[in-house]
Short mmCIF file of C-alpha atoms and ligand atoms in Angstrom, two decimals:
data_model
loop_
_atom_site.label_atom_id
_atom_site.label_comp_id
_atom_site.label_asym_id
_atom_site.label_seq_id
_atom_site.Cartn_x
_atom_site.Cartn_y
_atom_site.Cartn_z
CA MET A 103 0.00 0.00 0.00
CA THR A 104 1.48 3.35 -1.04
CA ARG A 105 0.73 6.25 1.25
CA PRO A 106 1.44 9.81 0.27
CA GLY A 107 3.54 11.85 2.61
CA ALA A 108 7.09 12.42 3.62
CA GLY A 109 8.34 9.74 1.22
CA TRP A 110 7.51 12.06 -1.64
CA ARG A 111 9.75 14.84 -0.43
CA THR A 112 11.31 16.25 -3.54
CA GLY A 113 11.47 19.82 -2.26
CA PRO A 114 8.91 22.46 -3.21
CA VAL A 115 7.03 21.64 -6.41
CA LEU A 116 5.16 24.16 -8.56
CA GLY A 117 1.87 22.86 -9.96
CA ILE A 118 0.14 24.57 -12.88
CA GLU A 119 -3.45 24.00 -13.98
CA SER A 120 -5.05 25.60 -17.05
CA SER A 121 -7.14 22.86 -18.64
CA CYS A 122 -10.42 24.75 -18.67
CA ASP A 123 -11.37 28.11 -17.17
CA GLU A 124 -9.44 28.15 -13.89
CA CYS A 125 -5.91 29.52 -14.08
CA SER A 126 -4.16 28.17 -11.02
CA ALA A 127 -0.71 27.63 -9.53
CA ALA A 128 0.41 26.14 -6.25
CA VAL A 129 3.62 25.50 -4.37
CA LEU A 130 3.55 22.25 -2.41
CA ASP A 131 6.34 20.95 -0.22
CA GLY A 132 5.65 17.39 0.91
CA ASP A 133 2.34 17.60 2.75
CA ARG A 134 2.50 21.37 3.15
CA LEU A 135 0.59 23.58 0.74
CA LEU A 136 2.70 26.73 0.92
CA GLY A 137 0.99 28.92 -1.65
CA HIS A 138 -2.10 28.40 -3.79
CA VAL A 139 -3.78 30.82 -6.19
CA ILE A 140 -6.87 30.14 -8.31
CA ALA A 141 -7.94 32.84 -10.78
CA THR A 142 -11.38 32.24 -12.23
CA GLN A 143 -12.66 33.72 -15.48
CA ASP A 144 -15.99 35.49 -15.06
CA ALA A 145 -16.26 36.39 -18.76
CA HIS A 146 -17.79 32.98 -19.58
CA ALA A 147 -20.97 33.46 -17.52
CA ALA A 148 -22.50 35.73 -20.16
CA PHE A 149 -22.24 32.90 -22.71
CA GLY A 150 -23.66 30.20 -20.44
CA GLY A 151 -20.52 28.04 -20.67
CA VAL A 152 -16.79 28.12 -21.23
CA VAL A 153 -15.79 29.80 -24.50
CA PRO A 154 -12.50 28.12 -25.48
CA GLU A 155 -11.00 31.13 -27.25
CA ILE A 156 -11.76 33.47 -24.34
CA ALA A 157 -10.38 30.92 -21.86
CA ALA A 158 -7.08 30.49 -23.69
CA ARG A 159 -6.56 34.24 -24.02
CA ALA A 160 -7.41 34.77 -20.35
CA HIS A 161 -4.86 32.13 -19.29
CA LEU A 162 -2.24 33.99 -21.33
CA ARG A 163 -3.02 37.19 -19.45
CA GLN A 164 -3.29 35.53 -16.02
CA MET A 165 -0.48 32.96 -15.85
CA ASP A 166 2.53 35.17 -14.99
CA ALA A 167 0.71 36.87 -12.13
CA VAL A 168 -0.86 33.65 -10.82
CA VAL A 169 2.50 31.86 -10.58
CA ALA A 170 4.19 34.92 -9.08
CA ALA A 171 1.45 35.20 -6.44
CA SER A 172 1.67 31.51 -5.53
CA LEU A 173 5.45 31.85 -4.98
CA ASP A 174 4.91 35.05 -3.06
CA ARG A 175 2.38 33.40 -0.72
CA ALA A 176 4.75 30.48 -0.28
CA GLY A 177 7.49 32.94 0.65
CA LEU A 178 9.82 31.23 -1.80
CA GLY A 179 12.01 32.41 -4.62
CA VAL A 180 12.12 30.62 -7.96
CA SER A 181 15.58 29.25 -7.13
CA GLU A 182 14.10 27.32 -4.19
CA LEU A 183 11.80 25.22 -6.40
CA ALA A 184 12.69 21.59 -6.99
CA GLY A 185 10.38 20.80 -9.90
CA VAL A 186 7.35 21.71 -11.99
CA GLY A 187 4.17 19.81 -12.84
CA VAL A 188 1.61 20.95 -15.39
CA THR A 189 -1.72 19.60 -16.59
CA ALA A 190 -1.06 18.24 -20.08
CA GLY A 191 -4.62 16.94 -20.68
CA PRO A 192 -7.44 16.25 -21.04
CA GLY A 193 -9.02 19.65 -21.52
CA LEU A 194 -9.53 22.48 -23.95
CA VAL A 195 -6.53 22.48 -26.25
CA GLY A 196 -5.99 26.26 -26.29
CA SER A 197 -6.14 26.46 -22.50
CA LEU A 198 -3.84 23.47 -22.06
CA LEU A 199 -1.32 24.88 -24.54
CA VAL A 200 -0.86 28.02 -22.46
CA GLY A 201 -0.04 26.09 -19.29
CA VAL A 202 2.13 23.47 -20.98
CA ASN A 203 4.21 25.99 -22.91
CA TRP A 204 4.51 28.31 -19.93
CA ALA A 205 5.73 25.41 -17.79
CA LYS A 206 8.14 24.13 -20.43
CA ALA A 207 9.75 27.54 -20.90
CA PHE A 208 9.94 28.10 -17.14
CA ALA A 209 11.40 24.67 -16.38
CA PHE A 210 13.89 24.90 -19.25
CA GLY A 211 14.97 28.41 -18.29
CA ARG A 212 15.50 27.43 -14.65
CA GLY A 213 16.90 23.97 -15.28
CA LEU A 214 14.06 22.36 -13.31
CA PRO A 215 12.64 18.87 -13.85
CA LEU A 216 9.19 18.95 -15.48
CA VAL A 217 6.39 16.42 -15.52
CA GLY A 218 3.11 16.48 -17.47
CA ILE A 219 0.04 15.53 -15.40
CA HIS A 220 -3.35 14.02 -16.25
CA HIS A 221 -6.12 16.29 -15.02
CA MET A 222 -8.36 13.53 -13.66
CA GLU A 223 -5.52 11.75 -11.88
CA ALA A 224 -4.88 15.10 -10.20
CA HIS A 225 -8.52 15.19 -9.00
CA LEU A 226 -7.88 11.76 -7.48
CA PHE A 227 -4.87 13.06 -5.54
CA ALA A 228 -6.63 16.18 -4.21
CA ASN A 229 -7.87 14.57 -0.98
CA SER A 230 -4.38 13.47 -0.01
CA ILE A 231 -3.25 17.10 0.31
CA GLU A 232 -5.54 17.59 3.28
CA ASP A 233 -5.41 14.08 4.66
CA PRO A 234 -2.37 11.95 3.90
CA SER A 235 -4.37 8.82 4.76
CA ALA A 236 -6.51 9.38 1.64
CA GLY A 237 -4.52 6.88 -0.35
CA PRO A 238 -4.96 3.45 -1.97
CA PRO A 239 -6.60 1.09 -1.86
CA PHE A 240 -9.77 3.08 -2.53
CA VAL A 241 -12.83 3.39 -4.73
CA GLY A 242 -12.69 6.79 -6.42
CA LEU A 243 -15.72 8.62 -7.81
CA LEU A 244 -14.57 11.41 -10.11
CA VAL A 245 -17.40 13.75 -11.05
CA SER A 246 -16.55 16.89 -12.98
CA GLY A 247 -17.89 18.97 -15.83
CA GLY A 248 -16.27 16.73 -18.42
CA HIS A 249 -15.98 13.31 -16.78
CA THR A 250 -17.75 10.76 -14.64
CA LEU A 251 -15.42 7.94 -13.68
CA LEU A 252 -15.63 5.22 -11.08
CA VAL A 253 -12.23 3.66 -10.45
CA PHE A 254 -10.62 1.24 -8.08
CA ALA A 255 -7.08 2.21 -7.09
CA ARG A 256 -4.93 -0.66 -5.81
CA GLU A 257 -2.00 1.71 -5.52
CA TRP A 258 -1.12 5.16 -6.84
CA GLY A 259 -0.65 4.89 -10.59
CA ARG A 260 -2.59 1.63 -10.98
CA TYR A 261 -6.31 2.14 -11.56
CA GLU A 262 -9.09 -0.13 -12.69
CA LEU A 263 -11.95 1.53 -14.54
CA LEU A 264 -15.21 0.26 -13.03
CA GLY A 265 -17.63 2.61 -14.75
CA GLU A 266 -17.85 5.79 -16.80
CA THR A 267 -20.52 7.88 -18.41
CA ARG A 268 -21.83 6.81 -21.76
CA ASP A 269 -22.93 10.33 -22.64
CA ASP A 270 -23.02 13.50 -20.52
CA ALA A 271 -20.80 13.94 -17.48
CA ALA A 272 -22.51 14.49 -14.11
CA GLY A 273 -21.39 18.13 -13.87
CA GLU A 274 -22.42 18.73 -17.45
CA ALA A 275 -25.94 17.51 -16.60
CA PHE A 276 -26.10 19.93 -13.64
CA ASP A 277 -24.91 22.76 -15.91
CA LYS A 278 -27.37 22.02 -18.72
CA VAL A 279 -30.35 21.48 -16.43
CA ALA A 280 -29.53 24.74 -14.66
CA ARG A 281 -29.45 26.54 -17.99
CA ARG A 282 -32.85 25.12 -19.00
CA LEU A 283 -34.27 26.26 -15.66
CA GLY A 284 -32.83 29.75 -16.13
CA LEU A 285 -30.37 29.44 -13.24
CA GLY A 286 -27.25 30.66 -15.04
CA TRP A 287 -23.77 29.19 -15.11
CA PRO A 288 -22.03 27.32 -13.55
CA GLY A 289 -25.10 25.26 -12.88
CA GLY A 290 -24.01 22.89 -10.11
CA PRO A 291 -23.99 25.38 -7.24
CA ALA A 292 -27.23 26.97 -8.53
CA ILE A 293 -29.05 23.63 -8.63
CA GLU A 294 -27.85 22.78 -5.12
CA ARG A 295 -29.06 26.16 -3.85
CA GLU A 296 -32.51 25.86 -5.49
CA ALA A 297 -32.88 22.23 -4.43
CA ALA A 298 -32.42 23.22 -0.80
CA SER A 299 -35.77 25.03 -0.87
CA GLY A 300 -37.57 22.48 -3.06
CA THR A 301 -39.10 19.05 -2.56
CA ALA A 302 -37.93 15.98 -4.42
CA GLY A 303 -40.75 13.68 -5.50
CA ARG A 304 -43.28 16.28 -6.64
CA PHE A 305 -41.98 15.54 -10.14
CA ASP A 306 -40.94 12.11 -11.23
CA LEU A 307 -37.61 11.82 -12.99
CA PRO A 308 -35.78 8.66 -14.12
CA ARG A 309 -32.72 7.21 -12.39
CA PRO A 310 -30.87 6.15 -15.56
CA MET A 311 -29.07 2.82 -15.46
CA LEU A 312 -29.64 2.61 -11.73
CA ASP A 313 -29.87 -1.13 -11.90
CA PRO A 314 -29.39 -2.31 -15.46
CA GLY A 315 -30.34 -5.78 -14.34
CA GLN A 316 -27.11 -7.21 -15.62
CA ASP A 317 -24.65 -9.48 -14.02
CA ALA A 318 -22.04 -7.67 -11.93
CA SER A 319 -19.36 -9.26 -14.09
CA ASP A 320 -20.70 -7.37 -17.12
CA SER A 321 -18.27 -4.62 -18.00
CA SER A 322 -21.00 -1.99 -18.37
CA TYR A 323 -22.55 -2.73 -14.98
CA LEU A 324 -21.28 0.42 -13.27
CA ASP A 325 -21.58 2.80 -16.22
CA PHE A 326 -23.61 5.99 -16.00
CA SER A 327 -25.90 7.93 -18.31
CA PHE A 328 -27.13 11.46 -17.62
CA SER A 329 -28.32 12.63 -21.01
CA GLY A 330 -31.82 11.14 -20.73
CA LEU A 331 -32.26 12.64 -17.27
CA LYS A 332 -31.37 16.06 -18.66
CA THR A 333 -33.89 15.59 -21.50
CA ALA A 334 -36.58 14.51 -19.03
CA VAL A 335 -36.13 17.81 -17.15
CA ALA A 336 -36.32 19.73 -20.43
CA LEU A 337 -39.59 17.97 -21.35
CA LEU A 338 -41.10 18.70 -17.94
CA ALA A 339 -40.04 22.34 -18.26
CA ALA A 340 -41.64 22.58 -21.70
CA ASP A 341 -44.89 21.05 -20.36
CA LEU A 342 -44.98 23.57 -17.54
CA GLU A 343 -44.38 26.49 -19.91
CA GLU A 344 -47.08 25.29 -22.30
CA GLY A 345 -49.56 24.71 -19.49
CA GLY A 346 -49.02 27.81 -17.41
CA GLY A 347 -46.41 30.01 -19.09
CA PRO A 348 -42.96 31.02 -17.80
CA GLY A 349 -44.46 31.81 -14.38
CA ALA A 350 -45.43 28.16 -13.90
CA LEU A 351 -41.91 27.03 -14.68
CA ALA A 352 -40.34 29.63 -12.37
CA ALA A 353 -42.60 28.51 -9.53
CA ALA A 354 -41.62 24.88 -10.07
CA VAL A 355 -37.84 25.45 -10.29
CA PRO A 356 -36.97 24.52 -6.67
CA ASP A 357 -38.95 21.25 -6.86
CA LEU A 358 -37.54 20.42 -10.30
CA ALA A 359 -34.01 21.14 -9.09
CA ALA A 360 -34.57 19.01 -5.98
CA GLU A 361 -35.89 16.06 -7.99
CA PHE A 362 -33.11 16.35 -10.59
CA GLN A 363 -30.44 16.48 -7.89
CA ALA A 364 -32.01 13.53 -6.06
CA ALA A 365 -32.08 11.49 -9.29
CA ALA A 366 -28.46 12.26 -10.22
CA LEU A 367 -27.21 11.59 -6.69
CA ASP A 368 -29.26 8.38 -6.36
CA VAL A 369 -27.33 6.98 -9.31
CA LEU A 370 -23.92 8.22 -8.15
CA VAL A 371 -24.35 6.89 -4.62
CA HIS A 372 -25.90 3.58 -5.70
CA LYS A 373 -23.15 2.78 -8.22
CA THR A 374 -20.41 3.75 -5.79
CA LEU A 375 -21.90 1.41 -3.19
CA ARG A 376 -22.00 -1.38 -5.76
CA ALA A 377 -18.33 -0.69 -6.47
CA VAL A 378 -17.63 -0.99 -2.74
CA GLN A 379 -19.44 -4.33 -2.68
CA ILE A 380 -17.68 -5.65 -5.78
CA THR A 381 -14.18 -4.61 -4.70
CA GLY A 382 -14.68 -5.22 -0.99
CA CYS A 383 -12.96 -1.86 -0.42
CA ARG A 384 -14.86 0.47 1.94
CA ARG A 385 -12.62 3.48 1.53
CA VAL A 386 -14.19 5.96 -0.91
CA LEU A 387 -12.69 9.14 -2.34
CA LEU A 388 -14.70 11.83 -4.13
CA GLY A 389 -13.08 14.21 -6.60
CA GLY A 390 -14.02 16.84 -9.20
CA GLY A 391 -16.31 19.86 -9.09
CA VAL A 392 -19.51 17.93 -8.29
CA ALA A 393 -17.80 16.75 -5.08
CA ARG A 394 -18.56 20.28 -3.83
CA ASN A 395 -22.17 19.23 -3.58
CA GLY A 396 -22.90 18.93 0.14
CA VAL A 397 -25.87 16.63 -0.38
CA LEU A 398 -23.72 14.17 -2.35
CA ALA A 399 -21.19 13.98 0.50
CA GLU A 400 -23.92 13.64 3.11
CA ARG A 401 -25.76 10.90 1.22
CA MET A 402 -22.56 9.02 0.45
CA ARG A 403 -21.54 9.14 4.12
CA THR A 404 -24.92 7.80 5.22
CA ALA A 405 -24.86 5.06 2.59
CA LEU A 406 -21.35 3.91 3.52
CA GLY A 407 -22.25 3.76 7.19
CA THR A 408 -19.85 3.61 10.08
CA ALA A 409 -17.85 0.75 8.56
CA GLY A 410 -16.92 2.92 5.59
CA GLU A 411 -14.41 5.71 5.19
CA LEU A 412 -15.26 8.73 3.03
CA PHE A 413 -12.87 11.43 1.84
CA VAL A 414 -14.29 14.60 0.33
CA PRO A 415 -11.97 17.43 -0.73
CA SER A 416 -12.67 20.88 0.62
CA PRO A 417 -14.48 23.04 -1.98
CA ARG A 418 -11.32 24.80 -3.16
CA LEU A 419 -9.59 21.48 -3.84
CA ALA A 420 -12.65 19.84 -5.42
CA THR A 421 -12.90 22.14 -8.43
CA ASP A 422 -9.91 22.72 -10.71
CA ASN A 423 -6.77 23.84 -8.90
CA GLY A 424 -2.99 23.81 -9.11
CA ALA A 425 -2.42 22.14 -5.74
CA MET A 426 -3.71 18.77 -6.94
CA VAL A 427 -1.40 19.01 -9.95
CA ALA A 428 1.56 19.74 -7.68
CA ARG A 429 0.57 16.74 -5.54
CA VAL A 430 0.72 14.22 -8.42
CA ALA A 431 3.81 15.94 -9.77
CA ALA A 432 5.61 15.51 -6.43
CA TRP A 433 4.79 11.81 -6.48
CA ARG A 434 5.83 11.32 -10.11
CA LEU A 435 9.00 13.41 -9.76
CA SER A 436 9.98 11.47 -6.62
CA ARG A 437 9.84 8.32 -8.78
CA GLY A 438 12.24 9.90 -11.25
CA GLU A 439 9.63 10.58 -13.92
CA ARG A 440 10.39 13.45 -16.29
CA SER A 441 8.71 14.92 -19.36
CA GLY A 442 11.05 16.27 -22.01
CA LEU A 443 10.59 19.47 -23.94
CA GLY A 444 8.55 17.41 -26.38
CA LEU A 445 5.69 17.49 -23.83
CA ASN A 446 2.55 18.64 -25.62
CA ALA A 447 -1.02 19.51 -24.73
CA ASP A 448 -3.29 16.55 -25.44
CA PRO A 449 -7.04 17.24 -25.23
CA SER A 450 -7.80 13.52 -24.96
CA LEU A 451 -4.80 12.36 -22.96
CA ALA A 452 -5.22 8.77 -21.74
CA PHE A 453 -5.47 8.28 -17.98
CA PRO A 454 -2.06 6.85 -16.98
CA GLY A 455 -2.22 3.40 -15.45
CA LEU A 456 -5.96 3.04 -16.06
CA THR A 457 -6.98 -0.37 -17.29
CA ARG A 458 -10.38 -1.03 -18.76
CA THR A 459 -12.37 -4.16 -18.51
CA PRO A 460 -12.86 -5.25 -22.13
CA GLY A 461 -16.22 -4.05 -23.45
CA ALA A 462 -17.25 -2.85 -26.86
CA HIS A 463 -19.06 0.26 -25.61
CA ARG A 464 -16.12 1.74 -23.75
CA ALA A 465 -15.01 4.94 -25.42
CA GLY A 466 -11.75 6.46 -24.20
CA ALA A 467 -11.98 8.03 -20.77
CA GLY A 468 -11.39 11.69 -21.36
CA SER A 469 -13.46 11.99 -24.50
CA ARG A 470 -16.18 14.14 -22.92
CA ARG A 471 -13.93 16.88 -21.65
CA ASP A 472 -14.96 19.41 -24.30
CA ALA A 473 -18.57 19.12 -23.21
CA ARG A 474 -18.50 22.35 -21.19
CA ARG A 475 -18.12 24.47 -24.30
CA SER A 476 -20.95 26.92 -24.66
CA PRO A 477 -23.26 26.54 -27.64
CA VAL A 478 -22.22 30.04 -28.65
CA ALA A 479 -18.61 28.97 -28.85
CA ASP A 480 -19.53 25.90 -30.87
CA THR A 481 -21.03 28.05 -33.60
CA ALA A 482 -18.51 30.86 -33.42
CA PRO A 483 -15.96 31.09 -36.23
CA THR A 484 -12.65 29.53 -35.27
CA ARG A 485 -9.25 30.77 -36.23
O1 LIG B 43 -13.66 19.65 -11.77
P1 LIG B 43 -14.28 20.90 -12.28
O2 LIG B 43 -13.91 22.19 -11.60
O3 LIG B 43 -13.93 21.11 -13.80
C1 LIG B 43 -13.82 20.07 -14.70
O4 LIG B 43 -12.80 19.34 -14.64
O5 LIG B 43 -14.79 19.91 -15.49
O6 LIG B 43 -15.85 20.67 -12.24
C2 LIG B 43 -16.76 21.65 -12.66
C3 LIG B 43 -18.16 21.08 -12.57
C4 LIG B 43 -19.22 21.96 -13.22
O7 LIG B 43 -20.01 21.16 -14.07
C5 LIG B 43 -20.02 22.48 -12.03
O8 LIG B 43 -21.37 22.75 -12.33
C6 LIG B 43 -19.87 21.33 -11.05
O9 LIG B 43 -18.53 20.94 -11.18
N1 LIG B 43 -20.17 21.75 -9.67
C7 LIG B 43 -21.19 21.26 -8.94
C8 LIG B 43 -21.20 21.97 -7.71
N2 LIG B 43 -20.16 22.86 -7.73
C9 LIG B 43 -19.54 22.70 -8.95
N3 LIG B 43 -22.11 20.30 -9.21
C10 LIG B 43 -23.04 20.03 -8.27
N4 LIG B 43 -23.12 20.68 -7.08
C11 LIG B 43 -22.22 21.64 -6.76
N5 LIG B 43 -22.31 22.29 -5.59
ZN1 LIG B 44 -11.50 19.23 -13.21
#
């Protein structure tokens, strides 16, 4: 069993994250997070989603200052760094390119070792920053705007894919449902807020693939699907508008949000529990932006019971951040791993060490990362 901690001491590592719309840098020394800066990009809200071109240009403007501020907060000079880690994928290619090229130039100029990091593996490491006992073996539920992955980690770097989404990611479903209900973007926090004052059960939404009725040895047994759930909300919203106009929909938003959230969480909790049963491993780690959802954590804790162990990252470490990148980088650098100057941004980078159970339906994990693009951006001319 590999535990994070003092064994990874490589000296202070700079972690850089720019895969989507958060421009972030962190300085991590062993278990100590010395400096951490996350610059968000408000410009996307007006478009109802991340506009890739705007994101890439914003990263270009933000990166120098974000790294400088993280070093400043750490109270360290550049010469005191021992290495650099940067998210190399998956993500929006323009955004990734800014971080990767910034990190390559910086590492080359300073003679520092550099390692490219997989964004979702970084989400898996986030818990271990706050609690070094959050290590393998564990069942990991990664729920972000671009991915929904259920993995079993025997040790760091060796992951078994138990389930993934066949269509929309969990966070993407929250975002799209929120947009249909007129709640703005990002949708996850808005849905959680509305749901708190609504009642689940007044509307009846499906729990897709909750129990596909297949044998647990079937490779699709723990897969997810959120697209039909999203469509079911859209149909209910349309019915309400037709029957009583926009006022009827507005009045129903809290109950619709509550039922949607209950349906999505039912599936996430149920499948995670099945994964616990199948693997016999009662330690569960949550990661990714949807792990900020307080009801998800609460329901997962109740479902696991006292015999289980649940790790949930604090809100700042659940959504995209540089600290989690620094954490994986420290581990990989301590093993002697290095990326050369040939390191490139890869929007569909394969999850390192992830093995898939053979199954015809399994698309590559990482293929849904572009899903947070706004519809405006999708139709905008590209250069
Ligand atoms: O991990 P993340 O910051 O970025 C990606 O890697 O995609 O996750 C962002 C996602 C968004 O879809 C956002 O709506 C969702 O996390 N999210 C939430 C909550 N806070 C953020 N979903 C549900 N409940 C929340 N409280
Ligand atoms: Zn993420």
